[in-house]
XYZ file of C-alpha atoms in Angstrom:
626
model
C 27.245 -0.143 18.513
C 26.375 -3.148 15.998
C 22.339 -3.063 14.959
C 20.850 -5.169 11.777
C 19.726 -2.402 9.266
C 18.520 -4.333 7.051
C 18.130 -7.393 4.932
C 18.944 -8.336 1.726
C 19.981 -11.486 -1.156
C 22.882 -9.665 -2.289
C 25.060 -6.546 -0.831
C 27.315 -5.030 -3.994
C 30.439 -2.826 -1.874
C 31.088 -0.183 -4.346
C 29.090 1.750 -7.116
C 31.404 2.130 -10.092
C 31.217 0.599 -13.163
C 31.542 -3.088 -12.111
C 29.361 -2.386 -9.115
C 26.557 -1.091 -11.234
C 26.461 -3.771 -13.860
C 26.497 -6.231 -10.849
C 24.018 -4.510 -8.667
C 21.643 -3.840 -12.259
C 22.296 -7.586 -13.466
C 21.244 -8.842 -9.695
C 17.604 -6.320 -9.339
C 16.599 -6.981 -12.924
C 16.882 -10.659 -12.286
C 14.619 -10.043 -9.189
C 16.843 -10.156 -6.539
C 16.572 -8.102 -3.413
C 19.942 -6.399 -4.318
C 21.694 -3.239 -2.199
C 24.610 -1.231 -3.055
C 26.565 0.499 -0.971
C 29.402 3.571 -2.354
C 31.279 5.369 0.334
C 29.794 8.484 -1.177
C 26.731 8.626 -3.552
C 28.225 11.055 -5.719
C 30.492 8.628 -6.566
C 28.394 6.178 -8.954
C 29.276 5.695 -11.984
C 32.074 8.252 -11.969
C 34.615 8.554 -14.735
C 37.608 9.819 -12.402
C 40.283 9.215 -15.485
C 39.427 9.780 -19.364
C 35.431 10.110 -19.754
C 35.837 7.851 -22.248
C 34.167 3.863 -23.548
C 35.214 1.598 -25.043
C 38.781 1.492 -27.636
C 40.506 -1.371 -29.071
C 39.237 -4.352 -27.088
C 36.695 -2.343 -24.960
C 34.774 -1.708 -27.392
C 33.917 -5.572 -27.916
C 33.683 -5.597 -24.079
C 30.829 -2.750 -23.957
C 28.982 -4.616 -26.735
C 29.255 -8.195 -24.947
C 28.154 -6.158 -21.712
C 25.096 -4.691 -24.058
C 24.587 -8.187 -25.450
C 24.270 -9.540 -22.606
C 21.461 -7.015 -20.883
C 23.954 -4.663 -19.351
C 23.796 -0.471 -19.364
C 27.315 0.315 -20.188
C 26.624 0.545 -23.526
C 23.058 2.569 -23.659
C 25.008 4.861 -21.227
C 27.666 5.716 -23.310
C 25.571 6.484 -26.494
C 23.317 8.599 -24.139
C 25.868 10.926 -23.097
C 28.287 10.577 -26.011
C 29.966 13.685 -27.677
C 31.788 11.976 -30.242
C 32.190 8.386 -31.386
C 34.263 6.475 -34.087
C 35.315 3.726 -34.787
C 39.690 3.126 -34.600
C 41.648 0.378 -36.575
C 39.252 0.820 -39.692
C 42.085 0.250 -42.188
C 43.363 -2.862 -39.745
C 40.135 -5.490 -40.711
C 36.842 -6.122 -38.771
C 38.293 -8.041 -36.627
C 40.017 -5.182 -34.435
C 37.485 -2.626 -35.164
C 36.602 -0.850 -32.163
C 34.169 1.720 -31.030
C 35.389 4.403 -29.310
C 32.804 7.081 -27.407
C 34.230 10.539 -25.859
C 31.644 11.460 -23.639
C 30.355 13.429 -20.921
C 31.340 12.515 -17.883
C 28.968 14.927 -15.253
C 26.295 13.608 -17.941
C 27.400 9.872 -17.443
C 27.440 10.175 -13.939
C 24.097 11.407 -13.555
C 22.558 8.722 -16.432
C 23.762 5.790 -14.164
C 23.251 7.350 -11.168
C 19.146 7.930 -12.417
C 18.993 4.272 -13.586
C 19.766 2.881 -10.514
C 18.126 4.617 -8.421
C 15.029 3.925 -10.183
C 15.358 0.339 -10.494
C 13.258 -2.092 -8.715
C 14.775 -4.306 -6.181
C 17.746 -2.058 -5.780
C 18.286 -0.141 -2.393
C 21.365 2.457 -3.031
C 23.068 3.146 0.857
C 26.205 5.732 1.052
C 28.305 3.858 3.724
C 31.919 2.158 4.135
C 31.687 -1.695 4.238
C 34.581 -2.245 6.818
C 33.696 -6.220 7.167
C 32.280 -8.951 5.132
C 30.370 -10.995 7.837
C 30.966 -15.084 7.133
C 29.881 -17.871 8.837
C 30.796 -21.885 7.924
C 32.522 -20.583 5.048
C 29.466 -19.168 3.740
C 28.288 -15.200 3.480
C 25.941 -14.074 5.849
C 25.927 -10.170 5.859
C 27.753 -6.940 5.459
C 29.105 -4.488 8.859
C 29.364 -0.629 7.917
C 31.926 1.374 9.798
C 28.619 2.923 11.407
C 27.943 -0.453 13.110
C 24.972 -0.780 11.159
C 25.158 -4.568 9.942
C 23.281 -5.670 6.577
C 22.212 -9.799 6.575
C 22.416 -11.139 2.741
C 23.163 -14.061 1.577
C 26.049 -12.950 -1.505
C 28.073 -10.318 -1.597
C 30.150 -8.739 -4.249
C 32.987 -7.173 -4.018
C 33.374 -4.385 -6.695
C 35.405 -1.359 -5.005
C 37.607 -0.289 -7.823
C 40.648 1.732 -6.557
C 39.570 2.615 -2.720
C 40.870 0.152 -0.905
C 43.909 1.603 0.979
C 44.027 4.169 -1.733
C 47.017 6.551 -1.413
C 47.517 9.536 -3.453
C 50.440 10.445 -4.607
C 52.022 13.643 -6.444
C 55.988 14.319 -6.138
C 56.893 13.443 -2.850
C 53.443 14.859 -1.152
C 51.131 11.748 -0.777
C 47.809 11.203 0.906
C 45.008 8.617 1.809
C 42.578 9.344 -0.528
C 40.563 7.621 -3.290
C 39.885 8.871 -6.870
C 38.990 12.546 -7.769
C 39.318 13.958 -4.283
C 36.368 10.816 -2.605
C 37.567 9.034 0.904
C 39.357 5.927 0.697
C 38.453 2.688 1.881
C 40.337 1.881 5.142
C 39.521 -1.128 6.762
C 38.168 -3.450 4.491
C 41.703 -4.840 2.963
C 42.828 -5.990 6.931
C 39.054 -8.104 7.004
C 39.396 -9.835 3.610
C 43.178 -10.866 4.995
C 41.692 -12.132 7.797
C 39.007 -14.323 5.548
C 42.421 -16.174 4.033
C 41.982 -13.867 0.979
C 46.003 -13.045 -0.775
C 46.304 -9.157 -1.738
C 48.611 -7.433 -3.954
C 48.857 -3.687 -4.361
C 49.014 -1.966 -7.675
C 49.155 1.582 -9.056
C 47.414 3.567 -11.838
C 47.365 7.207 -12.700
C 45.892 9.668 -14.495
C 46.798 12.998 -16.022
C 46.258 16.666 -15.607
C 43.024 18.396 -16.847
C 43.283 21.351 -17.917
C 41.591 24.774 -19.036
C 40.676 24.488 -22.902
C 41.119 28.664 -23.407
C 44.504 28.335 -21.997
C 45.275 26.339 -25.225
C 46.879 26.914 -28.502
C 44.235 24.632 -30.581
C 45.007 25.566 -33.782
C 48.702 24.119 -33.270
C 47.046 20.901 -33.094
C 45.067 17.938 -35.577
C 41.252 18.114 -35.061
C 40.086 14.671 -34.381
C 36.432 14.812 -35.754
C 34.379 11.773 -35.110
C 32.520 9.670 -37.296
C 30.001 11.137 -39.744
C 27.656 8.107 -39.687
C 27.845 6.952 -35.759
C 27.799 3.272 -35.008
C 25.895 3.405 -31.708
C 27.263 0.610 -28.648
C 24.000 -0.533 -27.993
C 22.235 -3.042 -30.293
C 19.361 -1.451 -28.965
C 19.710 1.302 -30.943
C 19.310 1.912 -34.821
C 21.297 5.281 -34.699
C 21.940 8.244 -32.694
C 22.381 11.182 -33.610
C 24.486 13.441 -31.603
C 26.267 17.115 -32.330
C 29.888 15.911 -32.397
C 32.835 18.015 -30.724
C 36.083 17.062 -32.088
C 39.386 15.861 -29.533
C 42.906 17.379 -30.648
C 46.436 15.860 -31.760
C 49.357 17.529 -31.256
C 52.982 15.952 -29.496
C 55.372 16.233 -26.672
C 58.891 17.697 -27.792
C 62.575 17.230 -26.960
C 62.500 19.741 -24.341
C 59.756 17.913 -22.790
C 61.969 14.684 -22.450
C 64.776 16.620 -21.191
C 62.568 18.242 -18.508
C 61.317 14.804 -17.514
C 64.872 12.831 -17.362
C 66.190 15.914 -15.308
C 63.632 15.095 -12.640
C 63.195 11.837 -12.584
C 65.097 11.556 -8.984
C 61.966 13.455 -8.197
C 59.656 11.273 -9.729
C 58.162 8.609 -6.963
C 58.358 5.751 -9.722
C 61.744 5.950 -9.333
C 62.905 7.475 -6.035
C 60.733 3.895 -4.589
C 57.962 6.208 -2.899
C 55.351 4.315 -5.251
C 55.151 0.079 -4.183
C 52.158 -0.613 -6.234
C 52.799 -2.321 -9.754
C 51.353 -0.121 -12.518
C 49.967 -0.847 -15.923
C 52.525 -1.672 -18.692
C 50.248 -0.994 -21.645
C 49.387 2.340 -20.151
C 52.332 3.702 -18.901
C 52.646 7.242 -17.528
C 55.178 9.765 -19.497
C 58.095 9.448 -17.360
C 57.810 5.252 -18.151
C 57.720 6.014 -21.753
C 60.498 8.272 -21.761
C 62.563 5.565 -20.096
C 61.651 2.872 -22.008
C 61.769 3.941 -25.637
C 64.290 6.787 -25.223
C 65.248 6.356 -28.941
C 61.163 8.385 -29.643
C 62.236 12.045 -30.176
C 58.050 12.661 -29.550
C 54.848 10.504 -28.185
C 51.443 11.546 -29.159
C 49.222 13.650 -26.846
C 45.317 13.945 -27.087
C 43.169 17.034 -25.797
C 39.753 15.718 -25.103
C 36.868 17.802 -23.122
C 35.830 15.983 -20.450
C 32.440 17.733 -21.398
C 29.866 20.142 -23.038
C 29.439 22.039 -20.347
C 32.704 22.178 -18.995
C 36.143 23.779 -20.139
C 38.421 21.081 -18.546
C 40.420 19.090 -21.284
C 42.070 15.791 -20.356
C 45.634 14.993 -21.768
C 45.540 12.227 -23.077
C 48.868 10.593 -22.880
C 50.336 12.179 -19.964
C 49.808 10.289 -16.997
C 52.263 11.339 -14.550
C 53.105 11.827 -10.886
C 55.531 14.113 -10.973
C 55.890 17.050 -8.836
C 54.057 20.060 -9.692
C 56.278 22.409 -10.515
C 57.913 19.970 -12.810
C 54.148 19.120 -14.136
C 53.709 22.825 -15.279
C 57.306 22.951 -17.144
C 56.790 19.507 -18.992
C 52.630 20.224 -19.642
C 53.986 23.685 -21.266
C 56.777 22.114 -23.211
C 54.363 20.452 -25.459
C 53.142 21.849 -28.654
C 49.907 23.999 -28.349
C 50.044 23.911 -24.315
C 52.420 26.978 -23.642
C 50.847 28.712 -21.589
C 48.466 26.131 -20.360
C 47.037 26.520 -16.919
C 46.488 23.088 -15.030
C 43.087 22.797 -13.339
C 43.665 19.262 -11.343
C 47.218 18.120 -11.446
C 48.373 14.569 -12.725
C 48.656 11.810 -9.355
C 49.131 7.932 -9.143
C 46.931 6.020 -6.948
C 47.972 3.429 -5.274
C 45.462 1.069 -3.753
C 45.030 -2.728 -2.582
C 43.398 -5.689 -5.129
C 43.322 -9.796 -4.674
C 45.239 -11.996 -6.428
C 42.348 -13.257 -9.025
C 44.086 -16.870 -8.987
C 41.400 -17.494 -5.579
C 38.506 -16.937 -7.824
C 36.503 -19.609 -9.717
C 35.465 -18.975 -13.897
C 32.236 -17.502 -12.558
C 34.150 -14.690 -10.064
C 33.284 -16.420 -6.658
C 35.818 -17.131 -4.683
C 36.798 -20.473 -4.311
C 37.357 -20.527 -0.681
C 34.242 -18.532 0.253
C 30.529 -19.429 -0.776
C 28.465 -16.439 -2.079
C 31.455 -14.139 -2.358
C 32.190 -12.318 -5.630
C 34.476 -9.924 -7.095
C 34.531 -8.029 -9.919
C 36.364 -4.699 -11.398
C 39.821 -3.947 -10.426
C 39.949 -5.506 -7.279
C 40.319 -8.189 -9.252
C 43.396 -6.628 -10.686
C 42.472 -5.219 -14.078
C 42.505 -1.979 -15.431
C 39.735 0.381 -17.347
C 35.958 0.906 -17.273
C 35.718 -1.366 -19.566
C 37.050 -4.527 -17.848
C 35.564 -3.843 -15.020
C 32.035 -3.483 -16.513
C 32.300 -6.670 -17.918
C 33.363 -8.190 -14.364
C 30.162 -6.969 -12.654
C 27.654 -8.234 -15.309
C 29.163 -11.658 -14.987
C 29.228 -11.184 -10.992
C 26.171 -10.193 -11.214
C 24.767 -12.610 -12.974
C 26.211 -15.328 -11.399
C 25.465 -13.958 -7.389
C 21.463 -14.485 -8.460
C 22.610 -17.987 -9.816
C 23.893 -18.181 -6.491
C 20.442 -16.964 -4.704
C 18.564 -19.096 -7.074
C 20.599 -22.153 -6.837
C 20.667 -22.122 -10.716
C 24.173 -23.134 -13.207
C 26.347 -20.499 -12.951
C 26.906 -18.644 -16.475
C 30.853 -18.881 -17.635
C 31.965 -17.912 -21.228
C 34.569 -19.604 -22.278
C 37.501 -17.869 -24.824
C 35.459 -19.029 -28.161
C 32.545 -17.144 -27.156
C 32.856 -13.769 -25.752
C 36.463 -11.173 -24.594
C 34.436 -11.510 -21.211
C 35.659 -15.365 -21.543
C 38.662 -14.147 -22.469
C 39.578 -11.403 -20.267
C 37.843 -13.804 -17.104
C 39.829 -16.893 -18.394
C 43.112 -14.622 -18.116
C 42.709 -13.706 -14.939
C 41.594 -16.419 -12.412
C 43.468 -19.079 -14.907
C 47.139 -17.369 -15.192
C 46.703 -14.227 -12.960
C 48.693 -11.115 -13.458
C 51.138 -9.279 -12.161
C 50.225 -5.624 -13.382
C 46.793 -3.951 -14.159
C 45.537 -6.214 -16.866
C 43.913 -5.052 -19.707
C 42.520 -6.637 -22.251
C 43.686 -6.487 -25.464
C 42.740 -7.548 -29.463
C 45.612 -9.609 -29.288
C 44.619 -11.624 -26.281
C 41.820 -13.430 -27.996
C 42.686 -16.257 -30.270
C 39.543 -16.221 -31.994
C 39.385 -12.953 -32.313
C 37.975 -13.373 -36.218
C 34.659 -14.808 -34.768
C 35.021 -12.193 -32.034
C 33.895 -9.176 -33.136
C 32.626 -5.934 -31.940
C 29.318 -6.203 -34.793
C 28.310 -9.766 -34.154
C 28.532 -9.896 -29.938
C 24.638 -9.757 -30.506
C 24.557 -12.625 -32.485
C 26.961 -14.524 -29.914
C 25.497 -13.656 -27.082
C 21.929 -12.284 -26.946
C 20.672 -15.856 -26.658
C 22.123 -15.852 -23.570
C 21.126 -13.068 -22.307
C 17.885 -14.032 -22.939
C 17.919 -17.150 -21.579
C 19.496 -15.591 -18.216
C 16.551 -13.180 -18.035
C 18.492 -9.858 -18.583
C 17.083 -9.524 -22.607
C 13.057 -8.397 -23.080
C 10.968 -10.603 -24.950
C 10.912 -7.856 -27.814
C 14.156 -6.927 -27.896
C 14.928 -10.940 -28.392
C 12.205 -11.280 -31.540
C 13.996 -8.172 -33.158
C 16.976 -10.135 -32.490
C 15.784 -13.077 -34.202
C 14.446 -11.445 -37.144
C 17.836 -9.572 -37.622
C 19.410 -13.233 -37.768
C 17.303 -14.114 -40.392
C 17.830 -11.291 -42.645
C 21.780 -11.728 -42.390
C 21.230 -15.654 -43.162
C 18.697 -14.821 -45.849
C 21.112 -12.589 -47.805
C 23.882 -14.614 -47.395
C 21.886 -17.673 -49.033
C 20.361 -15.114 -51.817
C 24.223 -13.636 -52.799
C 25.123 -17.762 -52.435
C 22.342 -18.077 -55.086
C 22.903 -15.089 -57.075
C 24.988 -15.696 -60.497
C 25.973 -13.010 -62.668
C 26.211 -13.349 -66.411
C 29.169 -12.091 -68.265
C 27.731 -8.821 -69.886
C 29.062 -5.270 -71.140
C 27.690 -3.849 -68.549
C 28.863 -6.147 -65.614
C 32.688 -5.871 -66.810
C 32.811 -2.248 -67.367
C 31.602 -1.510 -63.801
C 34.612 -4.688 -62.744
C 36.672 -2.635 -64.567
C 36.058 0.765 -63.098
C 36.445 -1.050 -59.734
C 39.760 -2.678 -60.694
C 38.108 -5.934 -60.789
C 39.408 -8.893 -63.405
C 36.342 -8.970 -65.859
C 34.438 -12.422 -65.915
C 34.283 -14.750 -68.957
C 31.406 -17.002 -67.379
C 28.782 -16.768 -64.789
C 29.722 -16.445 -60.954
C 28.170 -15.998 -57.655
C 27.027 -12.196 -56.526
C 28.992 -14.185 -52.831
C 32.386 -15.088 -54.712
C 32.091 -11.238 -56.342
C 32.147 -9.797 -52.672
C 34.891 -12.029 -51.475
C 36.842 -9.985 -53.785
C 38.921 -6.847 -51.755
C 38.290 -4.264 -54.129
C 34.746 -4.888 -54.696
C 32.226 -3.823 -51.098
C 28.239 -5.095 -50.733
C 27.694 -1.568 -51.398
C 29.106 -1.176 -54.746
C 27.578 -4.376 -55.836
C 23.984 -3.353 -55.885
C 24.699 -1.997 -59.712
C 24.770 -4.830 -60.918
C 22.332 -6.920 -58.188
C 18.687 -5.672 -59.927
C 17.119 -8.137 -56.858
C 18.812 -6.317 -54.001
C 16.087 -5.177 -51.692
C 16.993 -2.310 -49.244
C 18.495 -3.652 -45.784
C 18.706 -2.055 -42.742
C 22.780 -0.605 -42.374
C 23.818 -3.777 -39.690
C 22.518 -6.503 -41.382
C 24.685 -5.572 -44.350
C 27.541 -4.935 -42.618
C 27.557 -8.584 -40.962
C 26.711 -9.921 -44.682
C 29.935 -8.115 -45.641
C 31.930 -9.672 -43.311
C 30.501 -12.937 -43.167
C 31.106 -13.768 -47.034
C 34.003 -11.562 -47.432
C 36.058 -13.671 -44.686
C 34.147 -17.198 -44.917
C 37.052 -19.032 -45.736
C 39.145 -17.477 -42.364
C 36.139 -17.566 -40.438
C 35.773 -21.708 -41.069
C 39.512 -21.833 -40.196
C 39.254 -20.545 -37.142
C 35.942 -22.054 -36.314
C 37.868 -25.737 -36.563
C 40.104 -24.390 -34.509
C 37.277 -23.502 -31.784
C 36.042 -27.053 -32.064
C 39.684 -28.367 -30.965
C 39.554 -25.980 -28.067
C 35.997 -27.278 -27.383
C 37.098 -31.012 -26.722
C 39.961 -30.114 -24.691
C 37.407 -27.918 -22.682
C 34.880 -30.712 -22.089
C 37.214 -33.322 -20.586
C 36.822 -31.416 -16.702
C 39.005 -32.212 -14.414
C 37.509 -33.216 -10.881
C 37.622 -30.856 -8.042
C 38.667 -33.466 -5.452
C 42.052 -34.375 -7.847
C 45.313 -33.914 -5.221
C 47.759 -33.495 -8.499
C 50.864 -34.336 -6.132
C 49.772 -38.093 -6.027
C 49.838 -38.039 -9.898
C 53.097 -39.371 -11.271
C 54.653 -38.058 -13.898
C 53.715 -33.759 -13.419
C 56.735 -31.670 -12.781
C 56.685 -30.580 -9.290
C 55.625 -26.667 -10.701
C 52.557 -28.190 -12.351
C 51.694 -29.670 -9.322
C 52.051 -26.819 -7.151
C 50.022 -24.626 -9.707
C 47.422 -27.172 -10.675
C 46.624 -27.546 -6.553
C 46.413 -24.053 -6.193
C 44.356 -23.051 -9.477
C 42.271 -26.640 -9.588
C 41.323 -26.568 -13.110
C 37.984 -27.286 -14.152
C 39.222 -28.619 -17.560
C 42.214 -30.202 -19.706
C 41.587 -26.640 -21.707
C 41.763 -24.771 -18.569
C 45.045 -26.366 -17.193
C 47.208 -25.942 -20.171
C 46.860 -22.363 -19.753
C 48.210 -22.142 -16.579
C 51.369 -20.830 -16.463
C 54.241 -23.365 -15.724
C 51.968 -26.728 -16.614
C 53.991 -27.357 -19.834
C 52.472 -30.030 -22.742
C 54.444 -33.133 -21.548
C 51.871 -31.955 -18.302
C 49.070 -32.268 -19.885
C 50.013 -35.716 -21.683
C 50.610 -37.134 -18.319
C 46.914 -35.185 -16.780
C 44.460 -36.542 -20.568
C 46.473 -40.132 -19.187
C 45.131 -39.784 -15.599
C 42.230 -38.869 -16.991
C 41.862 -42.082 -18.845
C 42.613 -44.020 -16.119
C 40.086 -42.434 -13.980
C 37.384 -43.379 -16.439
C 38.242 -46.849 -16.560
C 38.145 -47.800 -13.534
C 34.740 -46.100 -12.872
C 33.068 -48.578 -15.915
């Protein structure tokens, strides 16, 4: 029996990481928000590596931060080690990495939404998004119990038609044991909306005393912690370290011996999984020439002694799972406490969905996460902020917030998917950015704060310590600019001892630091007017005068991509009446409608003589309207 429950500006269906961001970003921007998880002990659950952030989520969990989001204050919360990877790679693929724990993660985000105004939390299965005149109008649970709103976003991660699968025993089920979602995928295809069905998986976790440790490289984390959150000066945490150690010949052999068992390649698993995050039976395939891949032991907590294996995603049967987990080095006699499984579950095509996440088709309906095909926290985070966001635009009847490639990986990983879609679980990457110079994980505050306080989601004192950290960094900068340094004794026996060509005349402290073997840090020896600075404002000094000249480069570059970006392209254009496009750019250009010149020549297919004939058109058009 049907009955209105309740009434509401936005419904968010699901209460992982996208759905949180989305339902936070909605309340805080006062917005009668509800979000609904099919079980409450879901939110904000970490069902594969406990784990934020890596290379390119890291500069995703900052943007989220930047932007107002919790991802990041989450993960230094309940951190248990952090570091930074790709230190000896340049700051422009730096990326923070946080192990952390996950019943401890659950329970942070499960607090913070609970006790934030405007936001209801409701344990039910949305079987039906309610639409009328192409418009949302409410929410049905599988109870009956119907919820009016005026938005809704979708955000329900891996549930939908979720199938688990181990061997050749398979099961509906979601992630870590939780009910699927089983009706919702048969509604959105009768709303017009395209699915596709992918696959991700996850390894074993096992008992740490079953473990040879000592056979294995300690991976300690950083001794001075760079926290995710620009809200935070430092943390200080009691660091537990993760182990290295590597799967053997024995353990390929035991794998290619099976693999007419395994259901990636007997055909039992449809679903297209994630290429840069294959499972070990897809590695051993593909790059059969490795004699060994890397495997990581990281607790999935303090107070826990499960360990997940990194590196060994897998659905293989069981009993081959024990021979192949005991085959590698340190893990003899390891005892399995949750077997390896794929999932298998149901996702759009993200080609329906505007810049801003709303479908085109259907007003005040939003998805974010890996419906939307992507894979990771990470992604999906970033998703639901921007969802979020833009659903109370929505409500408000305000400009919709989209960040374009220059500014943010949001732009980037966004731009990627509604512009040239994907065939696998996308995830974002250092190399998907091509500004990835002026994109970096320690200056998303300075790219992106601004907005975030012009949105709503950034306090009034966070945005004046903001501010004042701007001018510090600009203040330096212009002081080292300033700065010369005399040719002296002293000056070239410390270039010397640095490796450093001595100086004959006076130069900038600035062109000193653009040298590589001289740091800011060093430099104070010889800088008597150096007054103490906190840790982050040097570091973006650093970097700012160390890679000016690149960072200009690439900055002319961003102005290019700008004008191509600001000639739009009309909604209303039918591209099959323009002469002149292939017939593929036609085809793809109706289907995507591109809201820019920029836009379209990403799209797959529309090739440059494409574009010539479209900036033509475009010409044309404006002509005849003076």
């Amino acid at each position: 029996m049907e009955f209105i429950a309740g009434e509401y500006d936005v419904a968010v269906i699901g209460a992982g990481h996208a759905g949180i961001e989305a339902a936070l970003a909605c309340a805080r921007l006062g917005i009668n928000t509800i979000m609904f998880a099919i079980n409450l002990d879901s939110i904000g659950n970490m069902p594969c590596n406990p784990s934020i952030g890596g290379t390119g989520k890291g500069h995703l969990v900052r943007e989220i931060d930047a932007l107002g989001g919790e991802m990041g204050k989450a993960a230094d919360a309940t951190a248990i080690q952090i570091r930074i990877l790709n230190r000896a790679k340049g700051p422009a693929v730096y990326s923070l990495r946080a192990q952390c724990d996950r019943s401890k993660y659950k329970m942070y985000m499960k607090s913070v939404v609970e006790r934030q105004p405007n936001l209801d939390i409701r344990q039910g299965e949305v079987c039906e998004i309610l639409v009328d005149d192409n418009s949302v109008c409410g929410v049905k649970l599988t109870t009956g119990a119907i919820f009016k709103c005026k938005a809704a976003i979708l955000a329900t991660g891996t549930f939908l038609g979720g199938r688990i699968i181990i061997g050749q025993h398979y099961y509906p089920g979601g992630p870590d044991g939780m009910h699927p979602a089983n009706y919702l995928t048969e509604n959105l295809k009768s709303l017009g909306i395209e699915m596709m069905r992918f696959k991700t998986g996850t390894p074993a976790r096992v008992h740490r005393k079953s473990l040879d440790l000592e056979k294995m490289q300690i991976q300690n984390g950083d001794l001075d912690i760079t926290p995710f959150s620009f809200e935070n000066d430092k943390i200080d945490i009691e660091q537990v370290p993760c182990y290295l150690t590597y799967t053997t010949e024995q353990t390929h052999k035991i794998i290619r011996d099976n693999l007419h068992r395994a259901p990636l390649y007997s055909g039992l698993i449809e679903g297209v999984g994630p290429r840069y995050c294959p499972s070990i039976e897809d590695k051993v395939v593909r790059f059969a020439d490795k004699n060994r891949h890397q495997t990581f032991l990281e607790p999935m907590g303090i107070d826990t002694e499960e360990m997940y294996v990194q590196g060994m995603s897998t659905s293989l049967p069981e009993d081959v799972q024990i021979m192949m987990y005991r085959s590698i080095i340190g893990l003899e006699n390891v005892k399995i406490m949750r077997p390896a499984y794929a999932i298998e579950y149901d996702c759009i095509n993200p080609l329906q969905l505007e810049l801003t996440l709303q479908f085109k088709n259907i007003k005040g309906l939003f998805s974010a996460g890996q419906i939307n095909g992507t894979s990771g926290y990470e992604e999906a985070a970033a998703q639901g902020i921007i969802a979020g966001i833009n659903a109370s635009m929505y409500i408000k009847n305000k400009e919709m917030l989209i960040l374009d490639r220059s500014q943010a990986y949001i732009g980037v990983l966004i731009d990627d998917l509604v512009t040239k879609g994907t065939n696998e679980p996308y995830r974002i990457m250092t190399s998907s950015a091509e500004y990835r110079l002026i994109l970096r994980q320690d200056n998303a505050d300075i790219r992106l704060t601004e907005i975030g306080y012009r949105i709503g989601l950034i306090s009034e004192e966070r945005y004046k310590r903001f501010l004042s950290k701007k001018e510090q960094i600009q203040r330096e900068i212009e002081r080292l600019k300033n700065t010369n340094i005399s040719p002296s004794e002293k000056v070239n026996k410390f270039l010397e001892r640095y490796g450093s060509s001595p100086i004959q005349t006076g130069v900038k402290l600035s062109d000193l630091l653009k040298r590589t073997e001289l740091s800011y840090e060093v430099l104070k020896e010889i800088d008597d007017k150096r007054v103490e600075l906190p840790i982050w404002v040097k570091e973006e000094v650093e970097i700012e005068i160390k890679y000016e000249g690149y960072i200009k480069k690439q900055l002319q570059q961003v102005e290019q991509f700008k004008k191509l970006e600001n000639k739009r392209l009309p909604n209303w254009i039918d591209y099959n009446k323009i002469n002149g496009l292939s017939r593929e750019a036609q085809e793809k250009l109706n289907k995507i409608k591109p809201k820019s010149i920029g836009q379209a020549s990403r799209i797959s297919g529309v090739k440059p003589a494409d574009i010539s004939v479209l900036l033509i058109y475009l010409e044309q058009i404006k002509k005849e309207n003076n």
